Amino acid sequence: MNVPVANESAQLLSVRNLRKEFPIRKGVLSRQVGAVKAVNDVSFDVARGETLGVVGESGCGKTTTGRTILRLIEPTSGEIRFEGRDVRSMSTSQLRKLRRDMQIIFQDPVSSLNPRMTIGAIIREGLTIHKLAEGAAADARVSRLLQEVGLRPEYANRYPHEFSGGQRQRIGIARALSVDPKFIVCDEPVSALDVSVQAQVINLLEDLQREHNLTYMFIAHDLSVVEHIADRVAVMYLGKVVELATAEDLYREPLMPYTQALLSAVPVADPKARKERIILQGDVPSPANPPSGCVFHPRCHHPSKDAACTAIVPPLEEKTPGHFAACIKQSPTTVSWEQQKNAGGVNPPERYLPLAAVHA
Amino acid sequence: MTPPLLSIRDLRTYFYTEAGVARAVDGVSFDVGAGETVGIVGESGCGKSVTALSILRLIQPPGRIEPGSRIEFEGKDLVTLGDEEIRHIRGNRISMIFQEPMSALNPVFTIGDQVAEVARIHAGLSRRQAWDRAVETLALTGMPAPEDRAKQYPHQLSGGMRQRVLIAMALIMKPALVIADEPTTALDVTIQAQILDLLVHLQKEFGTSILMITHDLGVIAETTSRVIVMYAGEVVEQAPVDELFARPHHPYTEGLMHSMPHIGHDQDRLNVIPGTVPAPTNWPHGCRFRERCPYSWERPEREHPPLYDVGAAHVSRCHLAVEPERRNNPHAPLVVVEGVGAA
Ligand SMILES: Nc1ncnc2c1ncn2[C@@H]1O[C@H](COP(=O)(O)OP(=O)(O)OP(=O)(O)O)[C@@H](O)[C@H]1O
Ligand SMILES: Nc1ncnc2c1ncn2[C@@H]1O[C@H](COP(=O)(O)OP(=O)(O)O)[C@@H](O)[C@H]1O
Ligand code: SF4
Ligand code: SF4
Ligand SMILES: [Mg+2]
Ligand SMILES: [Mg+2]
């Protein structure tokens, strides 16, 4: 199996062949008629202290991946190891302990906070569940947490509706931090915020990471935010990781044709930049019925695309050191030309870098 | 000189709410020339959508356009025009594309019927003619298999296709002005690229003027020729697009540009504008950006800045225009800078 592994022991989290299928039911008997392949054979590692960015368009499986890792959603199959421990075989009480180490921050700062609880009570909840502090000690800890995320300690007695979106996101961050986690899944934590407030929250997350030695999985659809915050980036398309590399390599030289199109589509805030754009045709197909072979083939612009792409599922393979991409036409590839021809291939793999000039 | 297609002078649109009078749009003036694409940029709540709705006279109570406001379009004052006439202009001469394509479409009619309906009302076409024109216009927007798609219902289409339907509805009467209010905000980036491409192409093809409303400076840079920056219900800066990006004058514009991460130009730490936008019921006196501004001094506190000329066709609502030396010593803004993340 081709898996982007560096040094086994440095990894905080390892995910192997993760799958999540949501059943599609129909009729009075709720008979299952199909399945949405929300996460379709995903493998990656996250090293201690790093930020793994996860990008991709709506519905590609980012949130489902993040939630299955925390077992907020039960995976259909695959392996999840956190500090070497098998997360999928954990008992309820082991899971409860694990939730101290792994936290999540949600996209929607409005609906993720209980409107009937004070800010103080929201942040204290985790302290109580995990028996970390009570009484005056808990109060002191809440005060400290509020200050850390840039809010006044007096706010502990107020309710969520009294705060702006950016402030609510800070409250969500304080809640996640309260139990002293090692790993936080940040699911679009700044997507709902205005540009100026977004920058405040990103800086806060970076400061906290340094101070608390945190490891982040940072999910977002905004590619420039991810370039800024992530050390490595995984690009998802239709439930699959199609490219995985350091942020620097990925943005400088995207190898998978989908990533190339995605990056070229981002509007550039510079009227002088005359950039090359790859306009993809059509829409993302339904994950209930993903295309055969390479899931990107109906929209792919790679000049060597051919019948082999519809038959062979491209492995996520190392194209250059530390740079993984899933494309059998982007050389080098472990899927031999012989194999490709047997699958109907007519165009040999080549190196295709339509954006090279743009980001030079 | 020919007068501009649209000329807005001192537009004030207020909402009389329980929390007080929300001065959502508070003295806005700008022009849109024939065939021009003008952008309005600013953060949520600064008054972009209310400006757009005011032009179409779609403001509902408790909101109203205040007396003295003027919106001149093709020689008519839209503020005082009769209801019948404004209905004629809406859809015929000015049309609008909204952010949420789903809520702007009726779920129980086919999209072909909905596009055709516009042509039936405004051009008096027969059912057959209107349907043909609808299919033609859908094809123009790049809708795949337009004859078949026209027979489908909104829920059967993707977000990008629904936005194409709205664009078809906006264009079927070949209006002089299209107001696009965050037309791609709800769309994914590859679909956004398709739609922006389409709008730019249609604008060139038909010479339609576009008022492009967005919070995304990238969309502004790629589609517009002139930009209006709004903050707290006012125009705070206006300039040709190249000039604005090369020489932003207003500290808010500058802050907005610097707080955005840019692909390929990653910096260690993002610059932030501290604090948040004030409430529209309670704009600060003097300069409305004062508390968040790194240059503020006594004058902005006392005196509401006018729009100063700061370059060719470039205006800025900031006293730095007349006291430029103040830019040399930035200081911590007035808003309380709290916690590690805010510094
Ligand atoms: N509970 C569920 N039941 C059925 N299908 C689901 C469920 N949750 C998610 N899905 C489907 O799984 C796929 C992946 O969804 P997911 O929420 O992970 O996407 P995402 O990448 O986070 O998207 P977004 O950017 O819109 O948040 C989508 O097709 C979605 O419709
Ligand atoms: N129907 C309404 N009633 C009261 N206030 C409103 C109404 N519509 C808009 N506003 C207020 O007017 C201000 C400007 O709103 P809007 O133009 O929608 O902002 P944006 O720039 O995000 O489009 C906001 O503060 C908003 O809360
Ligand atoms: S495998 Fe084929 S279809 Fe898939 S990205 Fe590569 S060239 Fe395109
Ligand atoms: S007038 Fe003064 S406070 Fe207002 S934006 Fe200009 S420098 Fe800042
Ligand atoms: Mg999601
Ligand atoms: Mg708006």
mmCIF file of N, CA and C in Angstrom, chain A residues 57-58 147-148 150-152 155 164 170 194-197 199-200 202-204 206-208 210-211 223-225 227-228 251 258 261-263 265-272 275 277 279-283 299 359, chain B residues 43-44 158 160-161 188-194 196-197 215-219 221-222 241-242 245-246 256 259-276 292 336 338-342:
data_model
loop_
_atom_site.group_PDB
_atom_site.id
_atom_site.type_symbol
_atom_site.label_atom_id
_atom_site.label_comp_id
_atom_site.label_asym_id
_atom_site.label_seq_id
_atom_site.Cartn_x
_atom_site.Cartn_y
_atom_site.Cartn_z
ATOM 1 N N GLU A 57 -13.964 20.936 -2.199
ATOM 2 C CA GLU A 57 -15.225 21.626 -2.359
ATOM 3 C C GLU A 57 -16.329 20.983 -1.531
ATOM 4 N N SER A 58 -17.440 21.699 -1.441
ATOM 5 C CA SER A 58 -18.556 21.272 -0.628
ATOM 6 C C SER A 58 -18.919 19.813 -0.912
ATOM 7 N N GLN A 147 -9.337 34.827 29.058
ATOM 8 C CA GLN A 147 -8.271 35.793 28.766
ATOM 9 C C GLN A 147 -7.366 35.297 27.649
ATOM 10 N N GLU A 148 -7.117 34.011 27.691
ATOM 11 C CA GLU A 148 -6.230 33.457 26.670
ATOM 12 C C GLU A 148 -6.772 33.621 25.266
ATOM 13 N N GLY A 150 -8.652 36.016 24.346
ATOM 14 C CA GLY A 150 -8.862 37.423 24.041
ATOM 15 C C GLY A 150 -10.208 37.962 24.472
ATOM 16 N N LEU A 151 -10.809 37.356 25.514
ATOM 17 C CA LEU A 151 -12.085 37.869 26.016
ATOM 18 C C LEU A 151 -11.931 38.252 27.486
ATOM 19 N N ARG A 152 -12.827 39.130 27.959
ATOM 20 C CA ARG A 152 -12.739 39.540 29.355
ATOM 21 C C ARG A 152 -13.326 38.461 30.261
ATOM 22 N N TYR A 155 -17.052 38.145 31.069
ATOM 23 C CA TYR A 155 -17.998 37.613 30.088
ATOM 24 C C TYR A 155 -18.559 36.256 30.503
ATOM 25 N N SER A 164 -20.527 38.719 19.174
ATOM 26 C CA SER A 164 -20.407 38.713 17.718
ATOM 27 C C SER A 164 -19.896 37.355 17.257
ATOM 28 N N ARG A 170 -14.237 32.530 19.426
ATOM 29 C CA ARG A 170 -13.252 32.505 20.519
ATOM 30 C C ARG A 170 -13.769 31.665 21.682
ATOM 31 N N ASP A 194 -16.108 37.616 8.987
ATOM 32 C CA ASP A 194 -15.641 38.655 8.081
ATOM 33 C C ASP A 194 -14.125 38.639 7.982
ATOM 34 N N VAL A 195 -13.626 39.153 6.851
ATOM 35 C CA VAL A 195 -12.186 39.105 6.588
ATOM 36 C C VAL A 195 -11.353 39.636 7.753
ATOM 37 N N SER A 196 -11.717 40.786 8.303
ATOM 38 C CA SER A 196 -10.856 41.384 9.333
ATOM 39 C C SER A 196 -10.885 40.541 10.606
ATOM 40 N N VAL A 197 -12.040 39.952 10.911
ATOM 41 C CA VAL A 197 -12.172 39.143 12.120
ATOM 42 C C VAL A 197 -11.521 37.775 11.919
ATOM 43 N N ALA A 199 -8.822 37.139 10.313
ATOM 44 C CA ALA A 199 -7.387 37.246 10.577
ATOM 45 C C ALA A 199 -7.116 37.203 12.080
ATOM 46 N N GLN A 200 -7.976 37.806 12.879
ATOM 47 C CA GLN A 200 -7.791 37.776 14.333
ATOM 48 C C GLN A 200 -7.843 36.345 14.852
ATOM 49 N N ILE A 202 -7.406 33.490 13.159
ATOM 50 C CA ILE A 202 -6.292 32.680 12.661
ATOM 51 C C ILE A 202 -5.042 32.930 13.500
ATOM 52 N N ASN A 203 -4.762 34.195 13.773
ATOM 53 C CA ASN A 203 -3.597 34.503 14.605
ATOM 54 C C ASN A 203 -3.727 33.874 15.991
ATOM 55 N N LEU A 204 -4.927 33.921 16.536
ATOM 56 C CA LEU A 204 -5.158 33.324 17.863
ATOM 57 C C LEU A 204 -4.857 31.823 17.826
ATOM 58 N N GLU A 206 -2.934 30.208 15.872
ATOM 59 C CA GLU A 206 -1.492 29.981 15.730
ATOM 60 C C GLU A 206 -0.750 30.211 17.054
ATOM 61 N N ASP A 207 -1.146 31.253 17.779
ATOM 62 C CA ASP A 207 -0.506 31.517 19.073
ATOM 63 C C ASP A 207 -0.747 30.363 20.040
ATOM 64 N N LEU A 208 -1.997 29.891 20.078
ATOM 65 C CA LEU A 208 -2.335 28.824 21.023
ATOM 66 C C LEU A 208 -1.603 27.534 20.674
ATOM 67 N N ARG A 210 1.359 27.245 19.399
ATOM 68 C CA ARG A 210 2.720 27.364 19.915
ATOM 69 C C ARG A 210 2.754 27.176 21.427
ATOM 70 N N GLU A 211 1.858 27.873 22.112
ATOM 71 C CA GLU A 211 1.915 27.845 23.565
ATOM 72 C C GLU A 211 1.528 26.503 24.168
ATOM 73 N N LEU A 223 -8.561 28.355 0.126
ATOM 74 C CA LEU A 223 -7.208 27.850 -0.117
ATOM 75 C C LEU A 223 -6.123 28.783 0.404
ATOM 76 N N SER A 224 -6.376 30.085 0.423
ATOM 77 C CA SER A 224 -5.332 30.992 0.879
ATOM 78 C C SER A 224 -5.191 30.915 2.401
ATOM 79 N N VAL A 225 -6.289 30.714 3.105
ATOM 80 C CA VAL A 225 -6.218 30.549 4.558
ATOM 81 C C VAL A 225 -5.429 29.292 4.901
ATOM 82 N N GLU A 227 -3.168 27.757 3.025
ATOM 83 C CA GLU A 227 -1.742 27.929 2.720
ATOM 84 C C GLU A 227 -1.046 28.630 3.884
ATOM 85 N N HIS A 228 -1.758 29.606 4.454
ATOM 86 C CA HIS A 228 -1.167 30.368 5.543
ATOM 87 C C HIS A 228 -0.952 29.519 6.794
ATOM 88 N N TYR A 251 1.321 24.347 -3.268
ATOM 89 C CA TYR A 251 0.915 25.599 -3.896
ATOM 90 C C TYR A 251 1.880 26.016 -4.998
ATOM 91 N N TYR A 258 -6.892 17.970 -10.627
ATOM 92 C CA TYR A 258 -7.958 18.659 -9.884
ATOM 93 C C TYR A 258 -7.380 19.795 -9.042
ATOM 94 N N ALA A 261 -6.596 22.799 -11.121
ATOM 95 C CA ALA A 261 -7.772 23.606 -11.474
ATOM 96 C C ALA A 261 -8.272 24.390 -10.269
ATOM 97 N N LEU A 262 -8.281 23.719 -9.115
ATOM 98 C CA LEU A 262 -8.771 24.354 -7.895
ATOM 99 C C LEU A 262 -7.946 25.602 -7.582
ATOM 100 N N LEU A 263 -6.630 25.475 -7.617
ATOM 101 C CA LEU A 263 -5.771 26.609 -7.298
ATOM 102 C C LEU A 263 -5.917 27.723 -8.331
ATOM 103 N N ALA A 265 -8.481 28.529 -9.862
ATOM 104 C CA ALA A 265 -9.806 29.156 -9.806
ATOM 105 C C ALA A 265 -9.898 30.252 -8.759
ATOM 106 N N VAL A 266 -8.967 30.298 -7.819
ATOM 107 C CA VAL A 266 -9.058 31.278 -6.737
ATOM 108 C C VAL A 266 -8.842 32.684 -7.293
ATOM 109 N N PRO A 267 -9.792 33.582 -7.087
ATOM 110 C CA PRO A 267 -9.589 34.943 -7.593
ATOM 111 C C PRO A 267 -8.437 35.616 -6.863
ATOM 112 N N VAL A 268 -7.602 36.306 -7.616
ATOM 113 C CA VAL A 268 -6.419 36.932 -7.036
ATOM 114 C C VAL A 268 -6.680 38.410 -6.797
ATOM 115 N N ALA A 269 -6.394 38.863 -5.588
ATOM 116 C CA ALA A 269 -6.651 40.261 -5.252
ATOM 117 C C ALA A 269 -5.537 41.153 -5.786
ATOM 118 N N ASP A 270 -5.349 41.099 -7.085
ATOM 119 C CA ASP A 270 -4.348 41.942 -7.724
ATOM 120 C C ASP A 270 -4.749 42.106 -9.183
ATOM 121 N N PRO A 271 -5.288 43.289 -9.521
ATOM 122 C CA PRO A 271 -5.810 43.456 -10.884
ATOM 123 C C PRO A 271 -4.728 43.319 -11.953
ATOM 124 N N LYS A 272 -3.458 43.432 -11.569
ATOM 125 C CA LYS A 272 -2.372 43.333 -12.554
ATOM 126 C C LYS A 272 -2.010 41.892 -12.862
ATOM 127 N N LYS A 275 -3.774 36.019 -14.778
ATOM 128 C CA LYS A 275 -3.427 34.628 -14.562
ATOM 129 C C LYS A 275 -4.158 33.680 -15.482
ATOM 130 N N ARG A 277 -6.220 30.483 -16.215
ATOM 131 C CA ARG A 277 -7.238 29.814 -15.411
ATOM 132 C C ARG A 277 -7.692 28.548 -16.106
ATOM 133 N N ILE A 279 -10.707 26.386 -16.364
ATOM 134 C CA ILE A 279 -12.130 26.335 -16.010
ATOM 135 C C ILE A 279 -12.596 24.896 -16.164
ATOM 136 N N LEU A 280 -13.009 24.284 -15.062
ATOM 137 C CA LEU A 280 -13.502 22.912 -15.134
ATOM 138 C C LEU A 280 -14.897 22.894 -15.727
ATOM 139 N N GLN A 281 -15.176 21.880 -16.523
ATOM 140 C CA GLN A 281 -16.514 21.750 -17.076
ATOM 141 C C GLN A 281 -17.391 21.010 -16.071
ATOM 142 N N GLY A 282 -18.671 21.379 -16.055
ATOM 143 C CA GLY A 282 -19.641 20.615 -15.278
ATOM 144 C C GLY A 282 -19.466 20.715 -13.775
ATOM 145 N N ASP A 283 -20.167 19.815 -13.085
ATOM 146 C CA ASP A 283 -20.198 19.837 -11.637
ATOM 147 C C ASP A 283 -19.577 18.568 -11.063
ATOM 148 N N ARG A 299 -14.162 15.274 -15.544
ATOM 149 C CA ARG A 299 -13.866 16.709 -15.640
ATOM 150 C C ARG A 299 -12.384 16.977 -15.901
ATOM 151 N N HIS A 359 2.831 30.507 -10.946
ATOM 152 C CA HIS A 359 3.310 30.710 -9.584
ATOM 153 C C HIS A 359 4.817 30.895 -9.511
ATOM 154 N N GLU B 43 -17.357 44.707 4.456
ATOM 155 C CA GLU B 43 -17.695 43.553 5.275
ATOM 156 C C GLU B 43 -19.190 43.509 5.569
ATOM 157 N N SER B 44 -19.637 42.405 6.137
ATOM 158 C CA SER B 44 -21.075 42.233 6.293
ATOM 159 C C SER B 44 -21.648 43.342 7.172
ATOM 160 N N SER B 158 -27.802 21.654 -9.681
ATOM 161 C CA SER B 158 -26.741 21.973 -8.721
ATOM 162 C C SER B 158 -26.743 23.480 -8.448
ATOM 163 N N GLY B 160 -24.451 25.693 -8.955
ATOM 164 C CA GLY B 160 -23.912 26.453 -10.088
ATOM 165 C C GLY B 160 -24.953 26.596 -11.191
ATOM 166 N N MET B 161 -25.711 25.516 -11.459
ATOM 167 C CA MET B 161 -26.746 25.586 -12.495
ATOM 168 C C MET B 161 -27.872 26.521 -12.086
ATOM 169 N N ASP B 188 -18.895 26.953 -4.748
ATOM 170 C CA ASP B 188 -17.522 26.492 -4.611
ATOM 171 C C ASP B 188 -16.620 27.221 -5.589
ATOM 172 N N VAL B 189 -15.323 27.220 -5.280
ATOM 173 C CA VAL B 189 -14.392 28.060 -6.026
ATOM 174 C C VAL B 189 -14.300 27.697 -7.518
ATOM 175 N N THR B 190 -14.387 26.415 -7.872
ATOM 176 C CA THR B 190 -14.295 26.096 -9.307
ATOM 177 C C THR B 190 -15.579 26.506 -10.027
ATOM 178 N N ILE B 191 -16.713 26.460 -9.318
ATOM 179 C CA ILE B 191 -17.979 26.889 -9.908
ATOM 180 C C ILE B 191 -18.017 28.420 -9.953
ATOM 181 N N GLN B 192 -17.489 29.056 -8.903
ATOM 182 C CA GLN B 192 -17.372 30.512 -8.898
ATOM 183 C C GLN B 192 -16.604 30.985 -10.127
ATOM 184 N N ALA B 193 -15.517 30.286 -10.461
ATOM 185 C CA ALA B 193 -14.712 30.674 -11.620
ATOM 186 C C ALA B 193 -15.561 30.594 -12.888
ATOM 187 N N GLN B 194 -16.393 29.556 -13.015
ATOM 188 C CA GLN B 194 -17.268 29.428 -14.190
ATOM 189 C C GLN B 194 -18.231 30.617 -14.277
ATOM 190 N N LEU B 196 -18.122 33.681 -12.753
ATOM 191 C CA LEU B 196 -17.488 34.990 -12.972
ATOM 192 C C LEU B 196 -17.074 35.138 -14.428
ATOM 193 N N ASP B 197 -16.531 34.052 -14.964
ATOM 194 C CA ASP B 197 -16.146 34.023 -16.368
ATOM 195 C C ASP B 197 -17.346 34.365 -17.254
ATOM 196 N N HIS B 215 -17.756 40.763 -0.850
ATOM 197 C CA HIS B 215 -16.819 41.064 0.234
ATOM 198 C C HIS B 215 -15.432 40.581 -0.146
ATOM 199 N N ASP B 216 -15.297 40.027 -1.367
ATOM 200 C CA ASP B 216 -14.060 39.358 -1.769
ATOM 201 C C ASP B 216 -13.233 40.257 -2.690
ATOM 202 N N LEU B 217 -12.091 40.720 -2.191
ATOM 203 C CA LEU B 217 -11.249 41.614 -2.995
ATOM 204 C C LEU B 217 -10.725 40.923 -4.244
ATOM 205 N N GLY B 218 -10.631 39.584 -4.203
ATOM 206 C CA GLY B 218 -10.201 38.842 -5.381
ATOM 207 C C GLY B 218 -11.228 38.967 -6.500
ATOM 208 N N VAL B 219 -12.500 38.828 -6.162
ATOM 209 C CA VAL B 219 -13.570 38.961 -7.151
ATOM 210 C C VAL B 219 -13.567 40.382 -7.719
ATOM 211 N N ALA B 221 -10.971 42.458 -7.933
ATOM 212 C CA ALA B 221 -9.802 42.663 -8.794
ATOM 213 C C ALA B 221 -10.017 42.030 -10.158
ATOM 214 N N GLU B 222 -10.711 40.894 -10.190
ATOM 215 C CA GLU B 222 -10.830 40.168 -11.446
ATOM 216 C C GLU B 222 -11.989 40.601 -12.327
ATOM 217 N N VAL B 241 -9.865 50.412 -10.420
ATOM 218 C CA VAL B 241 -9.403 49.208 -9.723
ATOM 219 C C VAL B 241 -7.882 49.137 -9.595
ATOM 220 N N ASP B 242 -7.139 49.467 -10.662
ATOM 221 C CA ASP B 242 -5.682 49.386 -10.592
ATOM 222 C C ASP B 242 -5.133 50.363 -9.558
ATOM 223 N N PHE B 245 -5.778 49.179 -5.830
ATOM 224 C CA PHE B 245 -4.884 48.135 -5.340
ATOM 225 C C PHE B 245 -3.435 48.616 -5.257
ATOM 226 N N ALA B 246 -3.054 49.553 -6.137
ATOM 227 C CA ALA B 246 -1.682 50.055 -6.104
ATOM 228 C C ALA B 246 -1.498 51.068 -4.978
ATOM 229 N N LEU B 256 -8.022 45.955 5.150
ATOM 230 C CA LEU B 256 -8.723 44.860 4.486
ATOM 231 C C LEU B 256 -7.759 44.100 3.570
ATOM 232 N N SER B 259 -5.161 42.117 5.734
ATOM 233 C CA SER B 259 -5.583 41.046 6.636
ATOM 234 C C SER B 259 -5.954 39.781 5.867
ATOM 235 N N MET B 260 -5.987 39.873 4.537
ATOM 236 C CA MET B 260 -6.314 38.694 3.723
ATOM 237 C C MET B 260 -5.055 37.922 3.389
ATOM 238 N N PRO B 261 -5.027 36.619 3.637
ATOM 239 C CA PRO B 261 -3.873 35.877 3.128
ATOM 240 C C PRO B 261 -3.947 35.788 1.602
ATOM 241 N N HIS B 262 -2.796 35.850 0.929
ATOM 242 C CA HIS B 262 -2.769 35.720 -0.531
ATOM 243 C C HIS B 262 -2.002 34.484 -0.918
ATOM 244 N N ILE B 263 -2.539 33.737 -1.860
ATOM 245 C CA ILE B 263 -1.828 32.547 -2.322
ATOM 246 C C ILE B 263 -0.503 32.952 -2.956
ATOM 247 N N GLY B 264 0.562 32.249 -2.576
ATOM 248 C CA GLY B 264 1.870 32.528 -3.154
ATOM 249 C C GLY B 264 2.620 33.655 -2.457
ATOM 250 N N HIS B 265 1.971 34.335 -1.513
ATOM 251 C CA HIS B 265 2.660 35.416 -0.790
ATOM 252 C C HIS B 265 2.403 35.239 0.684
ATOM 253 N N ASP B 266 2.794 34.079 1.195
ATOM 254 C CA ASP B 266 2.450 33.819 2.583
ATOM 255 C C ASP B 266 3.335 34.629 3.517
ATOM 256 N N GLN B 267 2.711 35.263 4.486
ATOM 257 C CA GLN B 267 3.500 35.961 5.497
ATOM 258 C C GLN B 267 3.382 35.208 6.813
ATOM 259 N N ASP B 268 4.308 35.464 7.726
ATOM 260 C CA ASP B 268 4.350 34.744 8.984
ATOM 261 C C ASP B 268 3.102 34.952 9.805
ATOM 262 N N ARG B 269 2.690 36.179 9.869
ATOM 263 C CA ARG B 269 1.574 36.517 10.720
ATOM 264 C C ARG B 269 0.661 37.460 9.956
ATOM 265 N N LEU B 270 -0.644 37.249 10.092
ATOM 266 C CA LEU B 270 -1.580 38.119 9.383
ATOM 267 C C LEU B 270 -1.718 39.430 10.126
ATOM 268 N N ASN B 271 -1.808 40.515 9.369
ATOM 269 C CA ASN B 271 -2.134 41.783 9.995
ATOM 270 C C ASN B 271 -3.615 41.756 10.319
ATOM 271 N N VAL B 272 -4.003 42.353 11.420
ATOM 272 C CA VAL B 272 -5.429 42.355 11.714
ATOM 273 C C VAL B 272 -5.928 43.775 11.876
ATOM 274 N N ILE B 273 -7.218 43.953 11.569
ATOM 275 C CA ILE B 273 -7.900 45.169 11.978
ATOM 276 C C ILE B 273 -8.503 44.814 13.324
ATOM 277 N N PRO B 274 -8.094 45.446 14.401
ATOM 278 C CA PRO B 274 -8.642 45.059 15.702
ATOM 279 C C PRO B 274 -10.114 45.439 15.810
ATOM 280 N N GLY B 275 -10.809 44.822 16.769
ATOM 281 C CA GLY B 275 -12.200 45.193 17.028
ATOM 282 C C GLY B 275 -13.139 44.711 15.946
ATOM 283 N N THR B 276 -14.383 45.196 16.005
ATOM 284 C CA THR B 276 -15.397 44.792 15.033
ATOM 285 C C THR B 276 -16.141 46.020 14.524
ATOM 286 N N ARG B 292 -10.842 51.812 15.384
ATOM 287 C CA ARG B 292 -10.066 50.659 14.905
ATOM 288 C C ARG B 292 -8.828 51.105 14.116
ATOM 289 N N VAL B 336 -9.974 48.228 22.827
ATOM 290 C CA VAL B 336 -9.190 47.467 23.770
ATOM 291 C C VAL B 336 -8.636 46.253 23.031
ATOM 292 N N GLU B 338 -7.329 42.841 23.331
ATOM 293 C CA GLU B 338 -7.323 41.865 24.418
ATOM 294 C C GLU B 338 -6.634 40.576 24.003
ATOM 295 N N GLY B 339 -6.001 39.949 24.951
ATOM 296 C CA GLY B 339 -5.548 38.569 24.798
ATOM 297 C C GLY B 339 -4.409 38.393 23.816
ATOM 298 N N VAL B 340 -3.913 37.158 23.763
ATOM 299 C CA VAL B 340 -2.755 36.888 22.928
ATOM 300 C C VAL B 340 -3.056 37.059 21.450
ATOM 301 N N GLY B 341 -4.289 36.690 21.072
ATOM 302 C CA GLY B 341 -4.587 36.656 19.647
ATOM 303 C C GLY B 341 -4.814 38.013 19.038
ATOM 304 N N ALA B 342 -5.088 38.993 19.862
ATOM 305 C CA ALA B 342 -5.509 40.272 19.317
ATOM 306 C C ALA B 342 -4.335 41.203 19.044
#
